[in-house]
Short mmCIF file of C-alpha atoms in Angstrom, two decimals:
data_model
loop_
_atom_site.label_atom_id
_atom_site.label_comp_id
_atom_site.label_asym_id
_atom_site.label_seq_id
_atom_site.Cartn_x
_atom_site.Cartn_y
_atom_site.Cartn_z
CA MET A 1 -6.42 1.29 1.76
CA LYS A 2 -4.28 0.79 -1.32
CA ALA A 3 -4.88 -2.97 -1.31
CA LEU A 4 -8.65 -2.44 -1.51
CA ASP A 5 -8.29 0.10 -4.31
CA ARG A 6 -5.99 -2.25 -6.21
CA PHE A 7 -8.44 -5.11 -5.76
CA GLU A 8 -11.24 -3.02 -7.27
CA LEU A 9 -8.99 -1.91 -10.13
CA PHE A 10 -8.16 -5.53 -10.94
CA THR A 11 -11.76 -6.71 -10.74
CA ARG A 12 -12.85 -3.95 -13.13
CA LYS A 13 -10.10 -4.89 -15.59
CA VAL A 14 -10.70 -8.63 -15.52
CA SER A 15 -14.50 -8.35 -15.66
CA ASN A 16 -14.42 -5.57 -18.29
CA ASN A 17 -16.30 -3.25 -15.93
CA TYR A 18 -18.37 -6.11 -14.51
CA THR A 19 -19.70 -7.31 -17.86
CA LYS A 20 -17.84 -10.67 -17.88
CA THR A 21 -18.32 -13.57 -15.51
CA THR A 22 -15.35 -13.41 -13.15
CA PHE A 23 -14.10 -15.51 -10.23
CA VAL A 24 -11.85 -14.77 -7.26
CA PHE A 25 -9.60 -17.28 -5.53
CA LYS A 26 -9.68 -15.87 -2.00
CA ALA A 27 -7.30 -17.50 0.47
CA ASP A 28 -5.42 -17.08 3.67
CA ILE A 29 -2.83 -19.11 5.52
CA ARG A 30 -3.76 -21.16 8.55
CA HIS A 31 -2.21 -19.81 11.78
CA TYR A 32 0.39 -17.96 9.74
CA PHE A 33 2.45 -16.18 12.40
CA GLU A 34 2.41 -19.27 14.63
CA THR A 35 3.68 -21.62 11.90
CA VAL A 36 6.48 -19.68 10.19
CA ASP A 37 9.58 -21.89 10.32
CA PRO A 38 12.61 -19.84 11.53
CA LYS A 39 15.06 -22.24 9.83
CA ILE A 40 13.41 -21.77 6.45
CA LEU A 41 13.24 -18.02 7.07
CA LEU A 42 16.97 -17.90 7.84
CA THR A 43 17.76 -19.86 4.67
CA ILE A 44 15.75 -17.34 2.62
CA LEU A 45 17.54 -14.41 4.26
CA GLU A 46 20.98 -15.95 3.78
CA GLN A 47 20.29 -16.16 0.04
CA LYS A 48 19.69 -12.39 -0.05
CA ILE A 49 22.10 -11.03 2.57
CA THR A 50 25.86 -11.51 2.26
CA ASP A 51 26.94 -9.46 5.28
CA LYS A 52 27.72 -12.00 8.03
CA ARG A 53 27.26 -9.39 10.76
CA ILE A 54 23.64 -8.83 9.72
CA ILE A 55 23.01 -12.58 9.54
CA TRP A 56 24.48 -12.91 13.05
CA LEU A 57 22.10 -10.22 14.31
CA ILE A 58 19.11 -11.88 12.62
CA LYS A 59 20.02 -15.20 14.25
CA LYS A 60 20.11 -13.49 17.65
CA ILE A 61 16.68 -11.97 17.04
CA LEU A 62 15.23 -15.31 15.95
CA GLN A 63 16.79 -17.07 18.95
CA ASN A 64 15.02 -14.65 21.29
CA TYR A 65 11.64 -16.01 20.27
CA SER A 66 10.22 -18.23 22.99
CA SER A 67 9.08 -20.89 20.50
CA GLU A 68 11.04 -22.91 17.95
CA GLN A 69 8.26 -22.22 15.46
CA GLY A 70 6.41 -19.01 14.61
CA MET A 71 6.87 -15.35 15.39
CA PRO A 72 5.18 -13.12 17.98
CA LEU A 73 2.45 -10.75 16.77
CA GLY A 74 3.09 -7.04 17.17
CA ASN A 75 6.87 -7.29 16.95
CA LEU A 76 8.25 -4.96 14.26
CA THR A 77 10.79 -7.50 13.06
CA SER A 78 8.04 -10.12 12.89
CA GLN A 79 6.05 -7.99 10.46
CA PHE A 80 9.13 -7.56 8.27
CA PHE A 81 10.16 -11.23 8.43
CA ALA A 82 6.57 -12.33 7.71
CA ASN A 83 6.59 -10.38 4.44
CA VAL A 84 10.05 -11.69 3.49
CA TYR A 85 8.81 -15.23 4.11
CA LEU A 86 5.76 -14.86 1.86
CA ASN A 87 7.72 -13.04 -0.81
CA GLU A 88 8.61 -16.59 -1.90
CA LEU A 89 4.92 -17.15 -2.59
CA ASP A 90 4.67 -13.81 -4.44
CA GLN A 91 7.52 -14.75 -6.75
CA TYR A 92 6.08 -18.20 -7.39
CA VAL A 93 2.60 -16.89 -8.24
CA LYS A 94 3.86 -14.05 -10.43
CA HIS A 95 6.75 -15.73 -12.26
CA GLN A 96 5.94 -19.45 -12.23
CA LEU A 97 2.17 -19.45 -12.38
CA LYS A 98 2.18 -16.09 -14.21
CA ALA A 99 -1.01 -15.00 -12.46
CA LYS A 100 -1.35 -11.36 -13.45
CA TYR A 101 -4.11 -10.23 -11.08
CA TYR A 102 -2.70 -11.29 -7.73
CA ILE A 103 -2.84 -9.27 -4.50
CA ARG A 104 -1.45 -10.21 -1.09
CA TYR A 105 -1.83 -8.36 2.21
CA VAL A 106 0.17 -10.18 4.93
CA ASP A 107 -1.34 -13.70 4.82
CA ASP A 108 -4.54 -12.81 2.92
CA PHE A 109 -4.32 -13.04 -0.84
CA THR A 110 -6.53 -13.12 -3.92
CA ILE A 111 -6.20 -14.06 -7.58
CA ILE A 112 -8.81 -12.78 -10.05
CA ASP A 113 -9.58 -14.56 -13.32
CA THR A 114 -12.41 -15.26 -15.75
CA SER A 115 -11.57 -18.98 -15.70
CA LYS A 116 -12.72 -20.95 -12.66
CA GLU A 117 -10.78 -24.00 -13.91
CA ARG A 118 -7.53 -22.01 -13.99
CA LEU A 119 -8.11 -20.81 -10.44
CA GLU A 120 -8.78 -24.38 -9.30
CA LYS A 121 -5.42 -25.35 -10.79
CA TYR A 122 -3.75 -22.41 -9.03
CA HIS A 123 -5.37 -23.50 -5.77
CA ILE A 124 -3.79 -26.95 -5.95
CA LEU A 125 -0.37 -25.68 -7.05
CA ILE A 126 -0.22 -22.96 -4.38
CA LYS A 127 -1.30 -25.42 -1.70
CA ASN A 128 1.53 -27.77 -2.69
CA PHE A 129 4.07 -24.95 -2.96
CA LEU A 130 3.29 -23.68 0.53
CA GLN A 131 3.47 -27.14 2.07
CA ASN A 132 6.65 -28.21 0.28
CA ASN A 133 8.64 -24.97 0.38
CA LEU A 134 7.42 -22.95 3.37
CA ALA A 135 5.82 -25.56 5.68
CA LEU A 136 2.54 -23.64 5.60
CA GLU A 137 -1.07 -24.65 5.01
CA LEU A 138 -3.96 -22.83 3.36
CA HIS A 139 -6.88 -22.30 5.70
CA PRO A 140 -9.41 -24.99 4.65
CA ASP A 141 -12.49 -22.85 5.36
CA LYS A 142 -11.20 -19.50 4.16
CA SER A 143 -9.60 -20.61 0.89
CA LYS A 144 -12.16 -20.91 -1.89
CA ILE A 145 -13.15 -19.75 -5.37
CA ILE A 146 -16.06 -17.32 -5.36
CA PRO A 147 -18.02 -15.68 -8.19
CA LEU A 148 -17.28 -11.96 -8.13
CA GLN A 149 -20.95 -11.00 -8.18
CA ARG A 150 -21.53 -12.69 -4.80
CA GLY A 151 -19.24 -10.20 -3.09
CA ILE A 152 -15.72 -10.90 -1.83
CA GLU A 153 -14.60 -10.67 1.78
CA PHE A 154 -11.18 -9.03 1.92
CA LEU A 155 -9.37 -7.21 4.75
CA GLY A 156 -12.47 -6.93 6.91
CA PHE A 157 -14.77 -5.68 4.16
CA LYS A 158 -17.25 -7.34 1.82
CA ILE A 159 -16.64 -5.90 -1.64
CA PHE A 160 -19.30 -5.75 -4.33
CA SER A 161 -19.10 -4.25 -7.81
CA HIS A 162 -20.12 -0.72 -6.83
CA TYR A 163 -19.87 -0.57 -3.05
CA ARG A 164 -18.16 -1.98 0.04
CA LEU A 165 -19.65 -3.09 3.34
CA LEU A 166 -18.01 -3.58 6.71
CA LYS A 167 -18.31 -7.22 7.75
CA LYS A 168 -20.96 -7.83 10.42
CA ARG A 169 -18.40 -9.62 12.55
CA ASN A 170 -16.33 -6.42 12.67
CA GLN A 171 -19.40 -4.42 13.68
CA CYS A 172 -20.00 -6.82 16.58
CA LYS A 173 -16.34 -6.53 17.59
CA LEU A 174 -16.71 -2.74 17.67
CA LYS A 175 -19.71 -2.92 20.01
CA ARG A 176 -17.78 -5.16 22.41
CA LYS A 177 -14.71 -2.92 22.18
CA ILE A 178 -16.74 0.21 22.98
CA GLN A 179 -18.13 -1.45 26.12
CA GLU A 180 -14.63 -2.56 27.12
CA ILE A 181 -13.17 0.91 26.61
CA TYR A 182 -16.07 2.54 28.45
CA SER A 183 -15.46 0.25 31.42
CA LEU A 184 -11.70 0.97 31.43
CA TYR A 185 -12.38 4.70 31.23
CA LYS A 186 -14.83 4.66 34.14
CA GLN A 187 -12.29 2.74 36.23
CA HIS A 188 -9.62 5.36 35.32
CA TYR A 189 -7.35 2.85 33.58
CA ILE A 190 -7.33 4.98 30.42
CA ASP A 191 -7.89 8.68 29.77
CA PHE A 192 -10.30 10.33 27.37
CA ASP A 193 -7.56 10.93 24.79
CA SER A 194 -7.15 7.16 24.42
CA VAL A 195 -10.90 6.75 23.98
CA TYR A 196 -11.03 9.52 21.40
CA ASN A 197 -8.05 8.15 19.47
CA PHE A 198 -9.72 4.73 19.29
CA MET A 199 -12.95 6.10 17.86
CA GLU A 200 -11.15 8.38 15.42
CA GLY A 201 -8.99 5.46 14.23
CA TRP A 202 -12.02 3.22 13.80
CA CYS A 203 -13.83 5.88 11.74
CA ALA A 204 -10.76 6.30 9.52
CA TYR A 205 -10.81 2.54 8.90
CA ALA A 206 -14.58 2.28 8.39
CA GLN A 207 -14.76 5.13 5.90
CA HIS A 208 -13.10 2.85 3.33
CA ALA A 209 -16.57 1.29 3.00
CA ASN A 210 -20.07 2.70 2.46
CA THR A 211 -20.59 3.19 6.18
CA TYR A 212 -21.72 6.77 6.70
CA LYS A 213 -24.94 5.82 8.50
CA LEU A 214 -23.16 3.13 10.51
CA ARG A 215 -20.45 5.56 11.62
CA GLN A 216 -23.09 8.14 12.49
CA LYS A 217 -24.98 5.60 14.60
CA PHE A 218 -21.91 4.47 16.54
CA LEU A 219 -20.67 8.01 17.07
CA LEU A 220 -24.03 9.10 18.43
CA GLU A 221 -23.87 6.21 20.89
CA PHE A 222 -20.32 7.25 21.67
CA GLU A 223 -21.48 10.83 22.30
CA LYS A 224 -24.17 9.67 24.73
CA LYS A 225 -21.67 7.69 26.79
CA TRP A 226 -19.17 10.54 27.00
CA LEU A 227 -21.61 13.47 26.79
CA ASN A 228 -19.57 15.65 29.14
CA GLU A 229 -16.29 14.87 27.40
CA ILE A 230 -16.96 15.51 23.72
CA SER A 231 -18.81 18.20 21.80
CA THR A 232 -21.02 17.98 18.72
CA LYS A 233 -18.37 20.00 16.89
CA GLU A 234 -15.78 17.28 17.59
CA ILE A 235 -18.23 14.60 16.45
CA ASN A 236 -18.63 16.41 13.14
CA ARG A 237 -14.85 16.68 12.77
CA ILE A 238 -14.43 12.91 13.16
CA LEU A 239 -17.36 12.10 10.86
CA PRO A 240 -16.92 13.85 7.49
CA LYS A 241 -19.96 14.71 5.43
CA PRO A 242 -20.72 12.10 2.73
CA LYS A 243 -19.50 12.92 -0.74
CA LYS A 244 -22.21 13.95 -3.19
#
């Protein structure tokens, strides 16, 4: 993932290759998709778009949402509008606060700095900006300032100076998902191609961390469940050999 690579690039720069004490303001927005205000969103769009026909179409799309607040997950326009909405935060952080080492991925964002006091100031200012301008709140439990050496949770991974781990919660989710998929497959609700695509997709995601042994373990379990459906050759194709 480019966001993970960028995060590691920034942490190396700020910490001078992990030789300086460095802190990360790690935050996300509470119930983001459910709390986006369509009226504020439309105001933002009207400042950027002059074509009245496009604004009319956007209004129609927004009116089709069942709720007066928020946007449905999974909708392609929702993903686009969600990024437009938080672009206001991006511009504020970059141009008003002038925070150089800032990364946002949907509603997760980080700022990296050697000064904990500066990050505490950013925390307060960002909290106020979100409340006053976008009617959003920072998640109280997931928004904190963390020393870099403790490891930072970001996009489902826990990132340390020289390696990444997959969060234990995500590993537990995978176990439950495998059981669910196995049950659906046995009841003939899904075919083997769907099962295979799921496992291949998960391995592609997990390989962004140091998870070779973990992927090997899960794929061996996967092979046992579908022994007659998948060959060892296919297992090896999904699970690349670790780099030396």
